[in-house]
PDB file of C-alpha atoms in Angstrom:
ATOM      1  CA  UNK L  61     -85.414 -60.256 128.459  1.00 60.00           C
ATOM      2  CA  UNK L  62     -83.055 -60.299 131.409  1.00 63.00           C
ATOM      3  CA  UNK L  63     -82.654 -64.081 131.621  1.00 70.00           C
ATOM      4  CA  UNK L  64     -81.752 -64.434 127.939  1.00 72.00           C
ATOM      5  CA  UNK L  65     -79.414 -61.453 128.242  1.00 75.00           C
ATOM      6  CA  UNK L  66     -77.595 -63.027 131.190  1.00 76.00           C
ATOM      7  CA  UNK L  67     -77.269 -66.348 129.354  1.00 77.00           C
ATOM      8  CA  UNK L  68     -75.869 -64.658 126.244  1.00 79.00           C
ATOM      9  CA  UNK L  69     -73.455 -62.556 128.287  1.00 82.00           C
ATOM     10  CA  UNK L  70     -72.204 -65.592 130.208  1.00 81.00           C
ATOM     11  CA  UNK L  71     -71.561 -67.587 127.014  1.00 82.00           C
ATOM     12  CA  UNK L  72     -69.452 -64.737 125.604  1.00 85.00           C
ATOM     13  CA  UNK L  73     -67.529 -64.044 128.787  1.00 90.00           C
ATOM     14  CA  UNK L  74     -64.022 -65.175 129.694  1.00 92.00           C
ATOM     15  CA  UNK L  75     -65.551 -67.133 132.587  1.00 90.00           C
ATOM     16  CA  UNK L  76     -68.033 -69.055 130.379  1.00 86.00           C
ATOM     17  CA  UNK L  77     -66.615 -72.499 131.229  1.00 88.00           C
ATOM     18  CA  UNK L  78     -66.614 -71.810 134.986  1.00 88.00           C
ATOM     19  CA  UNK L  79     -70.186 -70.502 134.809  1.00 84.00           C
ATOM     20  CA  UNK L  80     -71.380 -73.563 132.877  1.00 82.00           C
ATOM     21  CA  UNK L  81     -69.701 -75.837 135.407  1.00 84.00           C
ATOM     22  CA  UNK L  82     -71.438 -74.008 138.282  1.00 82.00           C
ATOM     23  CA  UNK L  83     -74.851 -74.511 136.667  1.00 78.00           C
ATOM     24  CA  UNK L  84     -74.221 -78.219 136.086  1.00 79.00           C
ATOM     25  CA  UNK L  85     -72.923 -78.627 139.651  1.00 80.00           C
ATOM     26  CA  UNK L  86     -76.041 -76.923 141.076  1.00 76.00           C
ATOM     27  CA  UNK L  87     -78.342 -79.177 139.011  1.00 74.00           C
ATOM     28  CA  UNK L  88     -76.478 -82.323 140.088  1.00 80.00           C
ATOM     29  CA  UNK L  89     -76.519 -81.256 143.755  1.00 80.00           C
ATOM     30  CA  UNK L  90     -80.300 -80.788 143.532  1.00 69.00           C
ATOM     31  CA  UNK L  91     -80.691 -84.302 142.096  1.00 74.00           C
ATOM     32  CA  UNK L  92     -78.574 -85.771 144.887  1.00 79.00           C
ATOM     33  CA  UNK L  93     -80.698 -84.049 147.556  1.00 75.00           C
ATOM     34  CA  UNK L  94     -83.814 -85.641 146.034  1.00 68.00           C
ATOM     35  CA  UNK L  95     -82.193 -89.080 145.983  1.00 73.00           C
ATOM     36  CA  UNK L  96     -81.342 -88.823 149.692  1.00 74.00           C
ATOM     37  CA  UNK L  97     -85.048 -88.484 150.443  1.00 72.00           C
ATOM     38  CA  UNK L  98     -86.874 -91.786 150.858  1.00 71.00           C
ATOM     39  CA  UNK L  99     -89.083 -92.991 147.994  1.00 68.00           C
ATOM     40  CA  UNK L 100     -92.240 -93.018 150.133  1.00 71.00           C
ATOM     41  CA  UNK L 101     -91.589 -89.483 151.355  1.00 68.00           C
ATOM     42  CA  UNK L 102     -91.106 -88.308 147.765  1.00 62.00           C
ATOM     43  CA  UNK L 103     -94.353 -89.967 146.634  1.00 64.00           C
ATOM     44  CA  UNK L 104     -96.379 -88.563 149.533  1.00 62.00           C
ATOM     45  CA  UNK L 105     -94.849 -85.137 149.080  1.00 67.00           C
ATOM     46  CA  UNK L 106     -95.649 -85.213 145.361  1.00 64.00           C
ATOM     47  CA  UNK L 107     -99.283 -86.321 145.852  1.00 66.00           C
ATOM     48  CA  UNK L 108    -100.094 -83.920 148.696  1.00 63.00           C
ATOM     49  CA  UNK L 109     -98.103 -81.077 147.165  1.00 67.00           C
ATOM     50  CA  UNK L 110     -99.697 -81.524 143.735  1.00 74.00           C
ATOM     51  CA  UNK L 111    -103.211 -81.616 145.222  1.00 75.00           C
ATOM     52  CA  UNK L 112    -102.641 -78.467 147.261  1.00 80.00           C
ATOM     53  CA  UNK L 113    -100.624 -76.519 144.710  1.00 81.00           C
ATOM     54  CA  UNK L 114    -102.174 -77.455 141.378  1.00 85.00           C
ATOM     55  CA  UNK L 115    -105.801 -78.251 142.242  1.00 87.00           C
ATOM     56  CA  UNK L 116    -106.627 -75.881 145.094  1.00 88.00           C
ATOM     57  CA  UNK L 117    -104.078 -73.322 143.907  1.00 89.00           C
ATOM     58  CA  UNK L 118    -105.525 -73.282 140.390  1.00 91.00           C
ATOM     59  CA  UNK L 119    -109.022 -72.633 141.726  1.00 91.00           C
ATOM     60  CA  UNK L 120    -107.730 -69.720 143.812  1.00 90.00           C
ATOM     61  CA  UNK L 121    -105.638 -68.297 140.945  1.00 91.00           C
ATOM     62  CA  UNK L 122    -108.422 -68.463 138.356  1.00 90.00           C
ATOM     63  CA  UNK L 123    -110.969 -66.998 140.761  1.00 92.00           C
ATOM     64  CA  UNK L 124    -108.722 -64.055 141.661  1.00 90.00           C
ATOM     65  CA  UNK L 125    -107.852 -63.510 137.989  1.00 90.00           C
ATOM     66  CA  UNK L 126    -111.515 -63.442 136.952  1.00 90.00           C
ATOM     67  CA  UNK L 127    -112.368 -61.006 139.754  1.00 90.00           C
ATOM     68  CA  UNK L 128    -109.458 -58.727 138.834  1.00 88.00           C
ATOM     69  CA  UNK L 129    -110.526 -58.668 135.179  1.00 88.00           C
ATOM     70  CA  UNK L 130    -114.038 -57.542 136.126  1.00 87.00           C
ATOM     71  CA  UNK L 131    -113.430 -54.912 138.821  1.00 87.00           C
ATOM     72  CA  UNK L 132    -110.038 -53.405 137.934  1.00 87.00           C
ATOM     73  CA  UNK L 133    -109.258 -50.214 136.053  1.00 87.00           C
ATOM     74  CA  UNK L 134    -106.103 -48.395 134.950  1.00 90.00           C
ATOM     75  CA  UNK L 135    -105.943 -44.829 136.383  1.00 90.00           C
ATOM     76  CA  UNK L 136    -103.511 -43.842 133.609  1.00 92.00           C
ATOM     77  CA  UNK L 137    -105.775 -44.815 130.694  1.00 86.00           C
ATOM     78  CA  UNK L 138    -107.026 -41.252 130.230  1.00 82.00           C
ATOM     79  CA  UNK L 139    -103.457 -39.933 129.966  1.00 86.00           C
ATOM     80  CA  UNK L 140    -102.544 -42.720 127.535  1.00 84.00           C
ATOM     81  CA  UNK L 141    -105.409 -41.684 125.227  1.00 70.00           C
ATOM     82  CA  UNK L 142    -104.324 -38.053 125.324  1.00 65.00           C
ATOM     83  CA  UNK L 143    -100.775 -38.977 124.404  1.00 56.00           C
ATOM     84  CA  UNK L 144    -101.470 -41.802 121.956  1.00 56.00           C
ATOM     85  CA  UNK L 145     -98.521 -40.731 119.764  1.00 64.00           C
ATOM     86  CA  UNK L 146     -96.127 -40.276 122.686  1.00 67.00           C
ATOM     87  CA  UNK L 147     -92.603 -41.641 122.507  1.00 86.00           C
ATOM     88  CA  UNK L 148     -90.950 -44.004 124.949  1.00 87.00           C
ATOM     89  CA  UNK L 149     -89.367 -42.793 128.168  1.00 93.00           C
ATOM     90  CA  UNK L 150     -86.278 -44.829 129.112  1.00 95.00           C
ATOM     91  CA  UNK L 151     -83.719 -44.712 131.911  1.00 97.00           C
ATOM     92  CA  UNK L 152     -81.718 -46.818 134.378  1.00 97.00           C
ATOM     93  CA  UNK L 153     -80.449 -46.234 137.907  1.00 97.00           C
ATOM     94  CA  UNK L 154     -78.485 -47.874 140.717  1.00 96.00           C
ATOM     95  CA  UNK L 155     -80.694 -48.787 143.677  1.00 96.00           C
ATOM     96  CA  UNK L 156     -78.504 -50.329 146.404  1.00 96.00           C
ATOM     97  CA  UNK L 157     -76.078 -53.113 147.174  1.00 96.00           C
ATOM     98  CA  UNK L 158     -77.610 -56.575 147.168  1.00 95.00           C
ATOM     99  CA  UNK L 159     -76.596 -57.221 150.783  1.00 96.00           C
ATOM    100  CA  UNK L 160     -78.128 -53.950 151.966  1.00 96.00           C
ATOM    101  CA  UNK L 161     -81.427 -54.642 150.178  1.00 96.00           C
ATOM    102  CA  UNK L 162     -81.598 -58.151 151.667  1.00 95.00           C
ATOM    103  CA  UNK L 163     -80.880 -56.802 155.151  1.00 94.00           C
ATOM    104  CA  UNK L 164     -83.596 -54.149 154.874  1.00 94.00           C
ATOM    105  CA  UNK L 165     -86.169 -56.631 153.533  1.00 94.00           C
ATOM    106  CA  UNK L 166     -85.548 -59.209 156.272  1.00 92.00           C
ATOM    107  CA  UNK L 167     -85.736 -56.543 158.982  1.00 91.00           C
ATOM    108  CA  UNK L 168     -89.196 -55.436 157.844  1.00 90.00           C
ATOM    109  CA  UNK L 169     -91.048 -58.754 157.572  1.00 86.00           C
ATOM    110  CA  UNK L 170     -90.152 -62.372 158.178  1.00 86.00           C
ATOM    111  CA  UNK L 171     -90.349 -64.290 154.925  1.00 87.00           C
ATOM    112  CA  UNK L 172     -90.406 -61.166 152.758  1.00 91.00           C
ATOM    113  CA  UNK L 173     -88.531 -61.451 149.475  1.00 92.00           C
ATOM    114  CA  UNK L 174     -86.453 -58.964 147.517  1.00 94.00           C
ATOM    115  CA  UNK L 175     -89.102 -58.835 144.819  1.00 94.00           C
ATOM    116  CA  UNK L 176     -91.614 -57.697 147.471  1.00 96.00           C
ATOM    117  CA  UNK L 177     -89.306 -54.771 148.182  1.00 96.00           C
ATOM    118  CA  UNK L 178     -89.013 -53.861 144.493  1.00 97.00           C
ATOM    119  CA  UNK L 179     -92.797 -54.006 144.004  1.00 96.00           C
ATOM    120  CA  UNK L 180     -93.285 -51.750 147.047  1.00 96.00           C
ATOM    121  CA  UNK L 181     -90.830 -49.192 145.627  1.00 96.00           C
ATOM    122  CA  UNK L 182     -92.573 -49.338 142.247  1.00 97.00           C
ATOM    123  CA  UNK L 183     -95.983 -48.847 143.864  1.00 96.00           C
ATOM    124  CA  UNK L 184     -94.801 -45.679 145.606  1.00 95.00           C
ATOM    125  CA  UNK L 185     -93.337 -44.303 142.362  1.00 96.00           C
ATOM    126  CA  UNK L 186     -96.574 -44.978 140.465  1.00 96.00           C
ATOM    127  CA  UNK L 187     -98.551 -43.196 143.167  1.00 94.00           C
ATOM    128  CA  UNK L 188     -96.298 -40.125 142.892  1.00 94.00           C
ATOM    129  CA  UNK L 189     -96.436 -40.248 139.082  1.00 95.00           C
ATOM    130  CA  UNK L 190    -100.234 -40.172 139.144  1.00 94.00           C
ATOM    131  CA  UNK L 191    -100.185 -37.258 141.583  1.00 92.00           C
ATOM    132  CA  UNK L 192     -97.829 -35.390 139.250  1.00 93.00           C
ATOM    133  CA  UNK L 193    -100.045 -35.973 136.206  1.00 92.00           C
ATOM    134  CA  UNK L 194    -103.218 -34.987 138.074  1.00 89.00           C
ATOM    135  CA  UNK L 195    -101.630 -31.627 138.866  1.00 88.00           C
ATOM    136  CA  UNK L 196    -101.346 -30.884 135.114  1.00 86.00           C
ATOM    137  CA  UNK L 197    -105.037 -31.334 134.210  1.00 82.00           C
ATOM    138  CA  UNK L 198    -107.980 -29.004 134.727  1.00 73.00           C
ATOM    139  CA  UNK L 199    -110.252 -31.777 135.990  1.00 71.00           C
ATOM    140  CA  UNK L 200    -110.004 -31.323 139.750  1.00 66.00           C
ATOM    141  CA  UNK L 201    -112.453 -34.197 140.302  1.00 71.00           C
ATOM    142  CA  UNK L 202    -109.824 -36.727 139.218  1.00 77.00           C
ATOM    143  CA  UNK L 203    -109.005 -38.681 142.363  1.00 81.00           C
ATOM    144  CA  UNK L 204    -106.054 -40.763 143.397  1.00 81.00           C
ATOM    145  CA  UNK L 205    -106.736 -44.493 142.948  1.00 85.00           C
ATOM    146  CA  UNK L 206    -107.151 -46.552 146.110  1.00 86.00           C
ATOM    147  CA  UNK L 207    -105.368 -49.442 144.394  1.00 90.00           C
ATOM    148  CA  UNK L 208    -104.177 -50.654 141.011  1.00 93.00           C
ATOM    149  CA  UNK L 209    -102.839 -53.808 139.382  1.00 94.00           C
ATOM    150  CA  UNK L 210     -99.261 -54.763 138.625  1.00 95.00           C
ATOM    151  CA  UNK L 211     -98.176 -57.692 136.468  1.00 94.00           C
ATOM    152  CA  UNK L 212     -95.362 -59.640 138.127  1.00 94.00           C
ATOM    153  CA  UNK L 213     -93.410 -61.862 135.742  1.00 90.00           C
ATOM    154  CA  UNK L 214     -91.857 -65.175 136.770  1.00 85.00           C
ATOM    155  CA  UNK L 215     -89.356 -67.290 134.847  1.00 82.00           C
ATOM    156  CA  UNK L 216     -90.752 -70.811 135.086  1.00 78.00           C
ATOM    157  CA  UNK L 217     -87.301 -72.368 135.427  1.00 70.00           C
ATOM    158  CA  UNK L 218     -86.031 -69.930 137.992  1.00 63.00           C
ATOM    159  CA  UNK L 219     -83.986 -68.032 135.447  1.00 58.00           C
ATOM    160  CA  UNK L 220     -81.850 -71.104 134.721  1.00 62.00           C
ATOM    161  CA  UNK L 221     -80.584 -71.616 131.167  1.00 62.00           C
ATOM    162  CA  UNK L 222     -78.672 -74.873 130.759  1.00 63.00           C
ATOM    163  CA  UNK L 223     -75.356 -74.952 128.849  1.00 62.00           C
ATOM    164  CA  UNK L 224     -75.828 -75.489 125.081  1.00 64.00           C
ATOM    165  CA  UNK L 225     -79.567 -74.964 125.444  1.00 64.00           C
ATOM    166  CA  UNK L 226     -81.336 -72.674 122.972  1.00 63.00           C
ATOM    167  CA  UNK L 227     -82.601 -69.429 124.444  1.00 60.00           C
ATOM    168  CA  UNK L 228     -86.343 -69.057 124.800  1.00 62.00           C
ATOM    169  CA  UNK L 229     -88.811 -67.195 126.945  1.00 63.00           C
ATOM    170  CA  UNK L 230     -90.567 -69.520 129.368  1.00 76.00           C
ATOM    171  CA  UNK L 231     -92.130 -66.740 131.371  1.00 82.00           C
ATOM    172  CA  UNK L 232     -95.375 -66.758 133.320  1.00 87.00           C
ATOM    173  CA  UNK L 233     -97.041 -63.898 135.168  1.00 90.00           C
ATOM    174  CA  UNK L 234     -99.865 -62.874 137.464  1.00 92.00           C
ATOM    175  CA  UNK L 235    -101.696 -59.609 138.122  1.00 92.00           C
ATOM    176  CA  UNK L 236    -101.665 -58.505 141.764  1.00 93.00           C
ATOM    177  CA  UNK L 237    -103.694 -55.674 143.276  1.00 92.00           C
ATOM    178  CA  UNK L 238    -101.594 -53.283 145.376  1.00 92.00           C
ATOM    179  CA  UNK L 239    -102.834 -50.470 147.637  1.00 88.00           C
ATOM    180  CA  UNK L 240    -101.807 -46.822 147.339  1.00 84.00           C
ATOM    181  CA  UNK L 241    -102.858 -45.986 150.900  1.00 79.00           C
ATOM    182  CA  UNK L 242    -101.969 -48.095 153.929  1.00 77.00           C
ATOM    183  CA  UNK L 243    -102.319 -47.881 157.690  1.00 71.00           C
ATOM    184  CA  UNK L 244    -100.485 -44.855 159.135  1.00 68.00           C
ATOM    185  CA  UNK L 245     -99.320 -44.050 155.587  1.00 78.00           C
ATOM    186  CA  UNK L 246     -96.155 -46.019 156.379  1.00 88.00           C
ATOM    187  CA  UNK L 247     -93.772 -47.333 153.715  1.00 92.00           C
ATOM    188  CA  UNK L 248     -93.041 -50.363 155.891  1.00 92.00           C
ATOM    189  CA  UNK L 249     -96.754 -51.149 156.170  1.00 92.00           C
ATOM    190  CA  UNK L 250     -97.019 -50.849 152.395  1.00 92.00           C
ATOM    191  CA  UNK L 251     -94.199 -53.379 151.967  1.00 94.00           C
ATOM    192  CA  UNK L 252     -95.805 -55.778 154.441  1.00 93.00           C
ATOM    193  CA  UNK L 253     -99.201 -55.533 152.730  1.00 93.00           C
ATOM    194  CA  UNK L 254     -97.673 -56.101 149.295  1.00 94.00           C
ATOM    195  CA  UNK L 255     -95.555 -59.009 150.556  1.00 94.00           C
ATOM    196  CA  UNK L 256     -98.671 -60.710 151.909  1.00 93.00           C
ATOM    197  CA  UNK L 257    -100.491 -60.289 148.579  1.00 92.00           C
ATOM    198  CA  UNK L 258     -97.541 -61.629 146.583  1.00 93.00           C
ATOM    199  CA  UNK L 259     -97.105 -64.626 148.879  1.00 92.00           C
ATOM    200  CA  UNK L 260    -100.742 -65.599 148.245  1.00 90.00           C
ATOM    201  CA  UNK L 261    -100.127 -65.668 144.491  1.00 91.00           C
ATOM    202  CA  UNK L 262     -96.819 -67.526 144.895  1.00 87.00           C
ATOM    203  CA  UNK L 263     -98.702 -70.370 146.585  1.00 87.00           C
ATOM    204  CA  UNK L 264    -100.647 -70.919 143.354  1.00 91.00           C
ATOM    205  CA  UNK L 265     -99.597 -72.097 139.859  1.00 91.00           C
ATOM    206  CA  UNK L 266    -100.730 -68.780 138.350  1.00 91.00           C
ATOM    207  CA  UNK L 267     -97.483 -68.283 136.333  1.00 89.00           C
ATOM    208  CA  UNK L 268     -97.739 -71.776 134.821  1.00 90.00           C
ATOM    209  CA  UNK L 269    -101.415 -71.246 133.984  1.00 91.00           C
ATOM    210  CA  UNK L 270    -100.697 -67.896 132.327  1.00 90.00           C
ATOM    211  CA  UNK L 271     -97.841 -69.398 130.280  1.00 89.00           C
ATOM    212  CA  UNK L 272    -100.001 -72.267 129.006  1.00 89.00           C
ATOM    213  CA  UNK L 273    -102.993 -70.054 128.219  1.00 88.00           C
ATOM    214  CA  UNK L 274    -101.004 -67.328 126.461  1.00 85.00           C
ATOM    215  CA  UNK L 275     -99.081 -69.959 124.470  1.00 86.00           C
ATOM    216  CA  UNK L 276    -102.355 -71.522 123.335  1.00 89.00           C
ATOM    217  CA  UNK L 277    -103.941 -68.151 122.527  1.00 87.00           C
ATOM    218  CA  UNK L 278    -100.883 -66.912 120.645  1.00 83.00           C
ATOM    219  CA  UNK L 279    -100.402 -70.116 118.634  1.00 86.00           C
ATOM    220  CA  UNK L 280    -103.955 -71.158 117.805  1.00 89.00           C
ATOM    221  CA  UNK L 281    -106.368 -68.223 117.963  1.00 86.00           C
ATOM    222  CA  UNK L 282    -106.835 -65.459 115.353  1.00 90.00           C
ATOM    223  CA  UNK L 283    -104.512 -62.470 115.846  1.00 86.00           C
ATOM    224  CA  UNK L 284    -107.324 -59.997 116.518  1.00 85.00           C
ATOM    225  CA  UNK L 285    -108.866 -62.196 119.222  1.00 86.00           C
ATOM    226  CA  UNK L 286    -105.443 -63.037 120.684  1.00 84.00           C
ATOM    227  CA  UNK L 287    -104.596 -59.341 121.168  1.00 82.00           C
ATOM    228  CA  UNK L 288    -107.975 -58.692 122.808  1.00 85.00           C
ATOM    229  CA  UNK L 289    -107.621 -61.702 125.138  1.00 84.00           C
ATOM    230  CA  UNK L 290    -104.102 -60.766 126.236  1.00 81.00           C
ATOM    231  CA  UNK L 291    -105.113 -57.158 126.971  1.00 82.00           C
ATOM    232  CA  UNK L 292    -107.990 -58.411 129.112  1.00 85.00           C
ATOM    233  CA  UNK L 293    -105.712 -60.894 130.878  1.00 87.00           C
ATOM    234  CA  UNK L 294    -103.504 -57.997 131.998  1.00 89.00           C
ATOM    235  CA  UNK L 295    -106.376 -56.793 134.225  1.00 91.00           C
ATOM    236  CA  UNK L 296    -105.847 -53.112 133.288  1.00 91.00           C
ATOM    237  CA  UNK L 297    -102.411 -53.292 134.923  1.00 94.00           C
ATOM    238  CA  UNK L 298    -100.455 -50.061 135.357  1.00 95.00           C
ATOM    239  CA  UNK L 299     -97.009 -51.659 135.185  1.00 96.00           C
ATOM    240  CA  UNK L 300     -95.140 -54.916 134.832  1.00 95.00           C
ATOM    241  CA  UNK L 301     -91.993 -55.801 136.758  1.00 95.00           C
ATOM    242  CA  UNK L 302     -89.308 -58.449 136.257  1.00 92.00           C
ATOM    243  CA  UNK L 303     -86.610 -59.380 138.762  1.00 90.00           C
ATOM    244  CA  UNK L 304     -83.494 -61.011 137.260  1.00 86.00           C
ATOM    245  CA  UNK L 305     -80.896 -62.692 139.489  1.00 84.00           C
ATOM    246  CA  UNK L 306     -77.577 -62.030 137.772  1.00 83.00           C
ATOM    247  CA  UNK L 307     -73.957 -62.986 138.396  1.00 87.00           C
ATOM    248  CA  UNK L 308     -72.679 -62.710 141.950  1.00 88.00           C
ATOM    249  CA  UNK L 309     -69.068 -62.113 140.814  1.00 90.00           C
ATOM    250  CA  UNK L 310     -67.702 -59.793 138.097  1.00 92.00           C
ATOM    251  CA  UNK L 311     -67.294 -61.301 134.628  1.00 91.00           C
ATOM    252  CA  UNK L 312     -65.046 -60.207 131.782  1.00 93.00           C
ATOM    253  CA  UNK L 313     -65.116 -59.824 128.022  1.00 89.00           C
ATOM    254  CA  UNK L 314     -61.767 -60.114 126.262  1.00 89.00           C
ATOM    255  CA  UNK L 315     -60.046 -59.391 129.564  1.00 91.00           C
ATOM    256  CA  UNK L 316     -62.130 -56.283 130.352  1.00 93.00           C
ATOM    257  CA  UNK L 317     -64.454 -56.325 133.355  1.00 94.00           C
ATOM    258  CA  UNK L 318     -68.146 -55.878 132.643  1.00 91.00           C
ATOM    259  CA  UNK L 319     -69.187 -52.910 134.807  1.00 92.00           C
ATOM    260  CA  UNK L 320     -72.986 -53.219 134.547  1.00 90.00           C
ATOM    261  CA  UNK L 321     -75.702 -55.447 133.103  1.00 88.00           C
ATOM    262  CA  UNK L 322     -79.043 -53.755 132.486  1.00 88.00           C
ATOM    263  CA  UNK L 323     -82.032 -55.367 130.756  1.00 87.00           C
ATOM    264  CA  UNK L 324     -85.177 -53.672 129.449  1.00 89.00           C
ATOM    265  CA  UNK L 325     -88.689 -55.081 129.371  1.00 87.00           C
ATOM    266  CA  UNK L 326     -90.652 -54.705 126.106  1.00 84.00           C
ATOM    267  CA  UNK L 327     -94.037 -53.259 127.083  1.00 86.00           C
ATOM    268  CA  UNK L 328     -96.989 -55.652 126.815  1.00 82.00           C
ATOM    269  CA  UNK L 329    -100.067 -54.291 125.079  1.00 77.00           C
ATOM    270  CA  UNK L 330    -101.993 -51.683 127.136  1.00 85.00           C
ATOM    271  CA  UNK L 331     -99.431 -51.604 130.001  1.00 93.00           C
ATOM    272  CA  UNK L 332     -97.645 -48.207 130.130  1.00 94.00           C
ATOM    273  CA  UNK L 333     -94.701 -48.975 132.457  1.00 96.00           C
ATOM    274  CA  UNK L 334     -92.121 -51.774 132.380  1.00 96.00           C
ATOM    275  CA  UNK L 335     -89.490 -52.252 135.105  1.00 96.00           C
ATOM    276  CA  UNK L 336     -86.558 -54.667 135.204  1.00 95.00           C
ATOM    277  CA  UNK L 337     -84.491 -55.085 138.368  1.00 95.00           C
ATOM    278  CA  UNK L 338     -81.148 -56.817 137.749  1.00 92.00           C
ATOM    279  CA  UNK L 339     -78.496 -57.858 140.254  1.00 92.00           C
ATOM    280  CA  UNK L 340     -74.859 -58.093 139.202  1.00 92.00           C
ATOM    281  CA  UNK L 341     -71.652 -58.266 141.232  1.00 94.00           C
ATOM    282  CA  UNK L 342     -73.423 -57.351 144.471  1.00 95.00           C
ATOM    283  CA  UNK L 343     -75.243 -54.315 143.008  1.00 96.00           C
ATOM    284  CA  UNK L 344     -78.881 -53.775 142.003  1.00 96.00           C
ATOM    285  CA  UNK L 345     -79.697 -51.855 138.815  1.00 96.00           C
ATOM    286  CA  UNK L 346     -83.215 -50.780 137.779  1.00 96.00           C
ATOM    287  CA  UNK L 347     -84.412 -49.891 134.302  1.00 96.00           C
ATOM    288  CA  UNK L 348     -87.689 -48.379 133.096  1.00 97.00           C
ATOM    289  CA  UNK L 349     -89.263 -48.507 129.645  1.00 95.00           C
ATOM    290  CA  UNK L 350     -92.463 -46.456 129.679  1.00 95.00           C
ATOM    291  CA  UNK L 351     -95.070 -44.656 127.621  1.00 93.00           C
ATOM    292  CA  UNK L 352     -93.892 -41.022 127.771  1.00 93.00           C
ATOM    293  CA  UNK L 353     -97.475 -39.780 128.133  1.00 92.00           C
ATOM    294  CA  UNK L 354     -97.570 -41.597 131.489  1.00 94.00           C
ATOM    295  CA  UNK L 355     -93.920 -41.247 132.537  1.00 95.00           C
ATOM    296  CA  UNK L 356     -92.572 -38.089 130.879  1.00 94.00           C
ATOM    297  CA  UNK L 357     -89.400 -38.103 133.013  1.00 96.00           C
ATOM    298  CA  UNK L 358     -87.961 -41.606 133.453  1.00 97.00           C
ATOM    299  CA  UNK L 359     -85.067 -40.385 135.622  1.00 97.00           C
ATOM    300  CA  UNK L 360     -87.463 -38.830 138.128  1.00 97.00           C
ATOM    301  CA  UNK L 361     -89.616 -41.980 138.167  1.00 98.00           C
ATOM    302  CA  UNK L 362     -86.661 -44.191 139.100  1.00 98.00           C
ATOM    303  CA  UNK L 363     -85.521 -41.656 141.677  1.00 98.00           C
ATOM    304  CA  UNK L 364     -88.933 -41.978 143.332  1.00 97.00           C
ATOM    305  CA  UNK L 365     -88.266 -45.725 143.606  1.00 97.00           C
ATOM    306  CA  UNK L 366     -84.868 -45.023 145.188  1.00 97.00           C
ATOM    307  CA  UNK L 367     -86.467 -42.523 147.593  1.00 97.00           C
ATOM    308  CA  UNK L 368     -89.027 -45.119 148.678  1.00 96.00           C
ATOM    309  CA  UNK L 369     -86.251 -47.631 149.317  1.00 97.00           C
ATOM    310  CA  UNK L 370     -84.442 -45.094 151.515  1.00 96.00           C
ATOM    311  CA  UNK L 371     -87.694 -44.377 153.384  1.00 95.00           C
ATOM    312  CA  UNK L 372     -88.273 -48.086 154.031  1.00 95.00           C
ATOM    313  CA  UNK L 373     -84.686 -48.434 155.217  1.00 95.00           C
ATOM    314  CA  UNK L 374     -85.049 -45.414 157.532  1.00 94.00           C
ATOM    315  CA  UNK L 375     -88.357 -46.645 158.998  1.00 91.00           C
ATOM    316  CA  UNK L 376     -86.858 -50.100 159.560  1.00 89.00           C
ATOM    317  CA  UNK L 377     -83.930 -48.590 161.519  1.00 85.00           C
ATOM    318  CA  UNK L 378     -86.287 -46.430 163.602  1.00 83.00           C
ATOM    319  CA  UNK L 379     -88.486 -49.457 164.323  1.00 73.00           C
ATOM    320  CA  UNK L 380     -85.504 -51.456 165.559  1.00 69.00           C
ATOM    321  CA  UNK L 381     -84.402 -48.597 167.829  1.00 66.00           C
ATOM    322  CA  UNK L 382     -87.888 -48.244 169.341  1.00 65.00           C
ATOM    323  CA  UNK L 383     -87.853 -51.945 170.229  1.00 62.00           C
TER     324      UNK L 383
END
């Protein structure tokens, strides 16, 4: 995964000592900020925050998860059955500079995050992919889905791997329903709608719950039941996306500058599309690993994501001019 890749790359780089020192400095600075807060404030914050986040948040997360498992469907399942022996479709592409993507995101919606932008671009690409596949079948009654589910992965430690620590995947996730049609058919409105949905999930401990449950299922339940449970937990998701925050400055191996870092996401069972978005040295790189029966042309799929980003950027500029 992207976090383990970044940790391995940093340990092998010429700047490994400087990078380790930065991590330790950031951890120590965080501890000092906590110590400057009064003991009573920390206790009250912990009690109130834990009640709101873990108790109420868990109820919301489990309720939404159960509802998603019951009512959701994957509009690509029919194509996956037809191409059960299909190969993988793989590609990678440059999206934008990190500063440009941040500027566009902030101009669209206050509080919106970069991952909201990436999910919006992915949603548009999936919509176009389904339209393309529908055009190849004789069944004219096949309709475009009004919405579908995406699995958003979250590293439970914020992507932080401590120096001399063994690599391991501590990754949680949640399935979020995203719309294919929005008001005025606007890309900006799509981003705003998706950002609102993601923010709801981020206020719950859904990633922690998923990590604990999948760990228990994988370690203690029979393999056949574990596979069935994990497929159901994915809520018939169309795709899964991971956002990895990489190095802000260029790093080197044996004196040679590393030009690009690109991770790939192994596809979970029953999910046909996996996307990883990685930032490195001020640039954003996307990769796709997909079932070729669903995404026969990976280059075109990623280009659709780039096109959606450019549309969002254009609409944001036009909106600012109209104001």
